[in-house]
Amino acid sequence: MIIAIDGPAAAGKGTLARRLADELGLAYLDTGLLYRATGKRVLEAGADPEDAAAAEAQARALEPRDLERTDLRVDEVAQAASKVSAVPGVRAALLDFQRTFAATPPGGAKGAVLDGRDVGTVICPGADVKFFITASDEVRATRRHKELQEKDPDVIYARVLEEMRERDARDKSRAVAPLEPAEDAILIDTSGMNADEVFAQALDIVSNK
Ligand code: DC
């Protein structure tokens, strides 16, 4: 069983993916982490995330411990991730790892849940269930703002909204594997839903497959 979950930033993909994986005994891969870790490596090397050669070299040099870093969930890294993810060589470098994870999930799990931007369209086009999770810009920014405020009470809502819109626009408009729903994806707009409701609806859909 392979479940693909795509959608824009802060739509609730990660929360849903983790809960489905726990409930169904599947392995979980946050594919965004691969791009964040690549972006972080580029920044640390003092290079420009839009420099295609530098970005691809860092994607190819990625090691398991890069994914375990605890400093990848900040704006600067999210933007760098979005920039490196538009480089075709970066996407090519990360493809095999994601497909292998889905085909032979670690820990002997009987399947996998992957979340990202192109899981249903490019990474696992044959996935058993594909979700495209969205919510209005304002709802997503409010959720992200609340989350960030727990670490930094001074974080400004307008900046969170702007950062998110900038990243989504870049992710949607890139030439390779842009953010878009697969033709056979099930769309869930979570604007008026809480995490429990999203999980219940998605589990219902998966159970009926
Ligand atoms: O899901 P996230 O916010 O951690 O992703 C960070 C960036 O990585 C996102 O803005 C675009 C890129 N990304 C991608 O291009 N393809 C994926 N499958 C996952 C993430």
mmCIF file of C-alpha atoms and ligand atoms in Angstrom:
data_model
loop_
_atom_site.group_PDB
_atom_site.id
_atom_site.type_symbol
_atom_site.label_atom_id
_atom_site.label_comp_id
_atom_site.label_asym_id
_atom_site.label_seq_id
_atom_site.Cartn_x
_atom_site.Cartn_y
_atom_site.Cartn_z
ATOM 1 C CA MET A 1 0.000 0.000 0.000
ATOM 2 C CA ILE A 2 1.454 3.317 -1.076
ATOM 3 C CA ILE A 3 -0.214 6.581 -0.099
ATOM 4 C CA ALA A 4 0.873 9.820 -1.785
ATOM 5 C CA ILE A 5 0.078 13.130 -0.103
ATOM 6 C CA ASP A 6 0.855 16.360 -1.922
ATOM 7 C CA GLY A 7 -0.083 19.982 -1.470
ATOM 8 C CA PRO A 8 1.208 23.472 -0.754
ATOM 9 C CA ALA A 9 3.108 24.546 2.378
ATOM 10 C CA ALA A 10 1.430 24.206 5.783
ATOM 11 C CA ALA A 11 -1.713 22.510 4.473
ATOM 12 C CA GLY A 12 -1.440 19.737 7.070
ATOM 13 C CA LYS A 13 0.198 17.093 4.879
ATOM 14 C CA GLY A 14 2.802 16.047 7.435
ATOM 15 C CA THR A 15 0.329 15.651 10.289
ATOM 16 C CA LEU A 16 -2.008 13.578 8.134
ATOM 17 C CA ALA A 17 0.813 11.468 6.667
ATOM 18 C CA ARG A 18 2.242 10.635 10.090
ATOM 19 C CA ARG A 19 -1.152 9.682 11.509
ATOM 20 C CA LEU A 20 -2.055 7.486 8.545
ATOM 21 C CA ALA A 21 1.341 5.774 8.706
ATOM 22 C CA ASP A 22 0.924 5.105 12.465
ATOM 23 C CA GLU A 23 -2.627 3.850 12.104
ATOM 24 C CA LEU A 24 -1.900 1.551 9.157
ATOM 25 C CA GLY A 25 1.595 0.367 10.169
ATOM 26 C CA LEU A 26 3.238 1.994 7.147
ATOM 27 C CA ALA A 27 6.627 3.703 6.883
ATOM 28 C CA TYR A 28 6.594 7.475 6.533
ATOM 29 C CA LEU A 29 8.840 9.691 4.404
ATOM 30 C CA ASP A 30 8.707 13.483 4.554
ATOM 31 C CA THR A 31 10.205 14.166 1.096
ATOM 32 C CA GLY A 32 10.477 17.904 1.842
ATOM 33 C CA LEU A 33 13.212 17.037 4.312
ATOM 34 C CA LEU A 34 15.467 15.938 1.440
ATOM 35 C CA TYR A 35 15.148 19.363 -0.192
ATOM 36 C CA ARG A 36 15.530 21.181 3.120
ATOM 37 C CA ALA A 37 18.703 19.216 3.937
ATOM 38 C CA THR A 38 20.060 19.953 0.453
ATOM 39 C CA GLY A 39 19.242 23.660 0.826
ATOM 40 C CA LYS A 40 20.920 23.758 4.237
ATOM 41 C CA ARG A 41 24.081 22.157 2.859
ATOM 42 C CA VAL A 42 24.193 24.721 0.034
ATOM 43 C CA LEU A 43 23.829 27.597 2.517
ATOM 44 C CA GLU A 44 26.539 26.154 4.745
ATOM 45 C CA ALA A 45 28.864 25.773 1.763
ATOM 46 C CA GLY A 46 28.394 29.512 1.179
ATOM 47 C CA ALA A 47 26.805 28.906 -2.225
ATOM 48 C CA ASP A 48 23.636 30.295 -3.833
ATOM 49 C CA PRO A 49 20.672 27.862 -3.728
ATOM 50 C CA GLU A 50 19.850 28.953 -7.288
ATOM 51 C CA ASP A 51 23.298 27.879 -8.499
ATOM 52 C CA ALA A 52 22.331 24.638 -10.266
ATOM 53 C CA ALA A 53 25.760 22.986 -10.148
ATOM 54 C CA ALA A 54 26.271 23.760 -6.440
ATOM 55 C CA ALA A 55 22.758 22.572 -5.556
ATOM 56 C CA GLU A 56 23.078 19.318 -7.472
ATOM 57 C CA ALA A 57 26.482 18.592 -5.929
ATOM 58 C CA GLN A 58 25.011 19.013 -2.426
ATOM 59 C CA ALA A 59 21.994 16.819 -3.262
ATOM 60 C CA ARG A 60 24.357 14.074 -4.439
ATOM 61 C CA ALA A 61 26.465 14.422 -1.280
ATOM 62 C CA LEU A 62 23.467 14.118 1.096
ATOM 63 C CA GLU A 63 23.998 11.706 4.004
ATOM 64 C CA PRO A 64 21.472 10.139 6.409
ATOM 65 C CA ARG A 65 22.642 12.374 9.256
ATOM 66 C CA ASP A 66 21.734 15.484 7.187
ATOM 67 C CA LEU A 67 18.098 14.421 7.510
ATOM 68 C CA GLU A 68 18.334 14.140 11.288
ATOM 69 C CA ARG A 69 19.260 17.796 11.801
ATOM 70 C CA THR A 70 16.923 19.729 14.039
ATOM 71 C CA ASP A 71 17.518 23.121 12.382
ATOM 72 C CA LEU A 72 15.771 22.517 9.061
ATOM 73 C CA ARG A 73 12.341 23.931 9.986
ATOM 74 C CA VAL A 74 13.109 27.629 9.638
ATOM 75 C CA ASP A 75 12.173 30.113 6.887
ATOM 76 C CA GLU A 76 15.662 30.530 5.529
ATOM 77 C CA VAL A 77 15.987 26.795 4.960
ATOM 78 C CA ALA A 78 12.452 26.495 3.549
ATOM 79 C CA GLN A 79 13.244 29.150 0.944
ATOM 80 C CA ALA A 80 16.576 27.526 0.101
ATOM 81 C CA ALA A 81 14.762 24.172 -0.220
ATOM 82 C CA SER A 82 12.231 25.680 -2.597
ATOM 83 C CA LYS A 83 15.045 27.170 -4.709
ATOM 84 C CA VAL A 84 17.161 24.011 -4.928
ATOM 85 C CA SER A 85 14.042 21.980 -5.674
ATOM 86 C CA ALA A 86 13.577 23.875 -8.957
ATOM 87 C CA VAL A 87 16.943 22.550 -10.196
ATOM 88 C CA PRO A 88 16.325 19.482 -12.407
ATOM 89 C CA GLY A 89 19.637 17.856 -11.361
ATOM 90 C CA VAL A 90 18.614 18.066 -7.703
ATOM 91 C CA ARG A 91 15.285 16.358 -8.356
ATOM 92 C CA ALA A 92 17.033 13.665 -10.414
ATOM 93 C CA ALA A 93 19.565 13.091 -7.620
ATOM 94 C CA LEU A 94 16.809 12.567 -5.013
ATOM 95 C CA LEU A 95 14.462 10.455 -7.122
ATOM 96 C CA ASP A 96 15.945 6.999 -6.561
ATOM 97 C CA PHE A 97 16.045 7.332 -2.782
ATOM 98 C CA GLN A 98 12.331 8.215 -2.686
ATOM 99 C CA ARG A 99 11.286 5.457 -5.092
ATOM 100 C CA THR A 100 13.362 2.866 -3.239
ATOM 101 C CA PHE A 101 11.791 3.948 0.072
ATOM 102 C CA ALA A 102 8.322 3.440 -1.410
ATOM 103 C CA ALA A 103 9.154 0.111 -3.074
ATOM 104 C CA THR A 104 11.014 -1.395 -0.094
ATOM 105 C CA PRO A 105 9.923 0.502 3.016
ATOM 106 C CA PRO A 106 12.323 0.272 5.974
ATOM 107 C CA GLY A 107 11.568 -1.842 9.021
ATOM 108 C CA GLY A 108 9.692 -4.420 6.961
ATOM 109 C CA ALA A 109 6.606 -2.176 6.785
ATOM 110 C CA LYS A 110 3.982 -3.325 4.310
ATOM 111 C CA GLY A 111 3.841 -0.018 2.555
ATOM 112 C CA ALA A 112 4.629 3.650 2.820
ATOM 113 C CA VAL A 113 3.139 7.109 3.096
ATOM 114 C CA LEU A 114 5.114 9.842 1.330
ATOM 115 C CA ASP A 115 4.285 13.534 1.494
ATOM 116 C CA GLY A 116 5.593 16.343 -0.670
ATOM 117 C CA ARG A 117 4.822 18.197 -3.876
ATOM 118 C CA ASP A 118 5.276 15.600 -6.648
ATOM 119 C CA VAL A 119 4.704 12.244 -4.952
ATOM 120 C CA GLY A 120 1.480 11.465 -6.846
ATOM 121 C CA THR A 121 2.653 12.946 -10.150
ATOM 122 C CA VAL A 122 6.318 11.870 -10.409
ATOM 123 C CA ILE A 123 7.681 9.797 -7.508
ATOM 124 C CA CYS A 124 4.862 7.255 -7.139
ATOM 125 C CA PRO A 125 2.479 7.713 -10.088
ATOM 126 C CA GLY A 126 1.068 4.241 -9.361
ATOM 127 C CA ALA A 127 0.265 4.970 -5.685
ATOM 128 C CA ASP A 128 -2.830 3.194 -4.332
ATOM 129 C CA VAL A 129 -4.294 6.396 -2.927
ATOM 130 C CA LYS A 130 -3.345 9.985 -3.765
ATOM 131 C CA PHE A 131 -4.417 12.970 -1.728
ATOM 132 C CA PHE A 132 -3.980 16.630 -2.584
ATOM 133 C CA ILE A 133 -4.356 18.610 0.632
ATOM 134 C CA THR A 134 -5.048 22.328 0.433
ATOM 135 C CA ALA A 135 -6.409 25.179 2.569
ATOM 136 C CA SER A 136 -6.782 28.895 1.949
ATOM 137 C CA ASP A 137 -3.598 30.991 2.141
ATOM 138 C CA GLU A 138 -4.865 32.727 5.276
ATOM 139 C CA VAL A 139 -5.738 29.515 7.094
ATOM 140 C CA ARG A 140 -2.367 27.969 6.258
ATOM 141 C CA ALA A 141 -0.467 31.088 7.304
ATOM 142 C CA THR A 142 -2.430 31.271 10.569
ATOM 143 C CA ARG A 143 -1.571 27.648 11.388
ATOM 144 C CA ARG A 144 2.101 28.110 10.535
ATOM 145 C CA HIS A 145 2.215 31.395 12.474
ATOM 146 C CA LYS A 146 0.809 29.714 15.582
ATOM 147 C CA GLU A 147 3.355 26.921 15.300
ATOM 148 C CA LEU A 148 6.265 29.357 14.897
ATOM 149 C CA GLN A 149 5.047 31.536 17.764
ATOM 150 C CA GLU A 150 5.678 28.665 20.181
ATOM 151 C CA LYS A 151 9.404 29.113 19.500
ATOM 152 C CA ASP A 152 9.472 32.856 18.813
ATOM 153 C CA PRO A 153 6.619 35.011 20.193
ATOM 154 C CA ASP A 154 7.693 37.943 17.974
ATOM 155 C CA VAL A 155 7.105 36.225 14.657
ATOM 156 C CA ILE A 156 4.965 38.421 12.371
ATOM 157 C CA TYR A 157 1.880 36.973 10.644
ATOM 158 C CA ALA A 158 2.242 39.116 7.493
ATOM 159 C CA ARG A 159 5.762 37.833 6.953
ATOM 160 C CA VAL A 160 4.681 34.217 7.391
ATOM 161 C CA LEU A 161 1.934 34.740 4.792
ATOM 162 C CA GLU A 162 4.326 36.418 2.378
ATOM 163 C CA GLU A 163 7.025 33.755 2.765
ATOM 164 C CA MET A 164 4.478 31.003 2.202
ATOM 165 C CA ARG A 165 3.007 32.643 -0.912
ATOM 166 C CA GLU A 166 6.445 33.229 -2.375
ATOM 167 C CA ARG A 167 7.414 29.590 -1.871
ATOM 168 C CA ASP A 168 4.121 28.230 -3.253
ATOM 169 C CA ALA A 169 4.384 30.456 -6.341
ATOM 170 C CA ARG A 170 7.907 29.176 -7.015
ATOM 171 C CA ASP A 171 6.923 25.540 -6.373
ATOM 172 C CA LYS A 172 3.932 25.808 -8.746
ATOM 173 C CA SER A 173 5.700 27.590 -11.575
ATOM 174 C CA ARG A 174 8.911 25.590 -11.889
ATOM 175 C CA ALA A 175 9.445 23.655 -15.127
ATOM 176 C CA VAL A 176 10.196 20.261 -13.544
ATOM 177 C CA ALA A 177 7.684 18.439 -11.321
ATOM 178 C CA PRO A 178 5.683 21.543 -10.351
ATOM 179 C CA LEU A 179 3.271 21.448 -7.446
ATOM 180 C CA GLU A 180 -0.037 20.287 -8.941
ATOM 181 C CA PRO A 181 -2.604 17.608 -8.141
ATOM 182 C CA ALA A 182 -2.266 14.288 -9.968
ATOM 183 C CA GLU A 183 -5.254 13.661 -12.251
ATOM 184 C CA ASP A 184 -6.435 10.878 -9.961
ATOM 185 C CA ALA A 185 -5.770 12.672 -6.668
ATOM 186 C CA ILE A 186 -8.531 13.169 -4.122
ATOM 187 C CA LEU A 187 -8.703 16.828 -3.129
ATOM 188 C CA ILE A 188 -9.295 17.735 0.510
ATOM 189 C CA ASP A 189 -9.651 21.410 1.428
ATOM 190 C CA THR A 190 -8.853 21.518 5.132
ATOM 191 C CA SER A 191 -9.725 25.225 5.628
ATOM 192 C CA GLY A 192 -12.728 24.491 7.811
ATOM 193 C CA MET A 193 -11.482 21.240 9.326
ATOM 194 C CA ASN A 194 -9.327 20.289 12.269
ATOM 195 C CA ALA A 195 -6.601 17.632 12.139
ATOM 196 C CA ASP A 196 -8.913 14.920 13.551
ATOM 197 C CA GLU A 197 -11.541 15.562 10.883
ATOM 198 C CA VAL A 198 -8.970 15.471 8.084
ATOM 199 C CA PHE A 199 -7.559 12.215 9.443
ATOM 200 C CA ALA A 200 -11.027 10.614 9.764
ATOM 201 C CA GLN A 201 -11.975 11.558 6.198
ATOM 202 C CA ALA A 202 -8.687 10.349 4.726
ATOM 203 C CA LEU A 203 -8.753 7.078 6.698
ATOM 204 C CA ASP A 204 -12.278 6.443 5.478
ATOM 205 C CA ILE A 205 -11.153 6.883 1.879
ATOM 206 C CA VAL A 206 -8.114 4.616 2.341
ATOM 207 C CA SER A 207 -10.225 1.953 4.101
ATOM 208 C CA ASN A 208 -12.622 1.838 1.167
ATOM 209 C CA LYS A 209 -9.811 1.115 -1.291
HETATM 210 O O1 DC B 1 7.257 20.207 2.546
HETATM 211 P P1 DC B 1 8.329 21.248 2.916
HETATM 212 O O2 DC B 1 7.759 22.573 3.279
HETATM 213 O O3 DC B 1 9.279 20.741 3.946
HETATM 214 O O4 DC B 1 9.173 21.440 1.538
HETATM 215 C C1 DC B 1 10.204 22.392 1.420
HETATM 216 C C2 DC B 1 10.398 22.710 -0.064
HETATM 217 O O5 DC B 1 10.914 21.568 -0.738
HETATM 218 C C3 DC B 1 9.146 23.089 -0.824
HETATM 219 O O6 DC B 1 8.914 24.487 -0.792
HETATM 220 C C4 DC B 1 9.423 22.583 -2.221
HETATM 221 C C5 DC B 1 10.377 21.446 -2.046
HETATM 222 N N1 DC B 1 9.773 20.118 -2.228
HETATM 223 C C6 DC B 1 9.651 19.651 -3.516
HETATM 224 O O7 DC B 1 9.980 20.359 -4.457
HETATM 225 N N2 DC B 1 9.170 18.396 -3.738
HETATM 226 C C7 DC B 1 8.786 17.615 -2.731
HETATM 227 N N3 DC B 1 8.324 16.387 -2.984
HETATM 228 C C8 DC B 1 8.867 18.091 -1.399
HETATM 229 C C9 DC B 1 9.349 19.359 -1.181
#
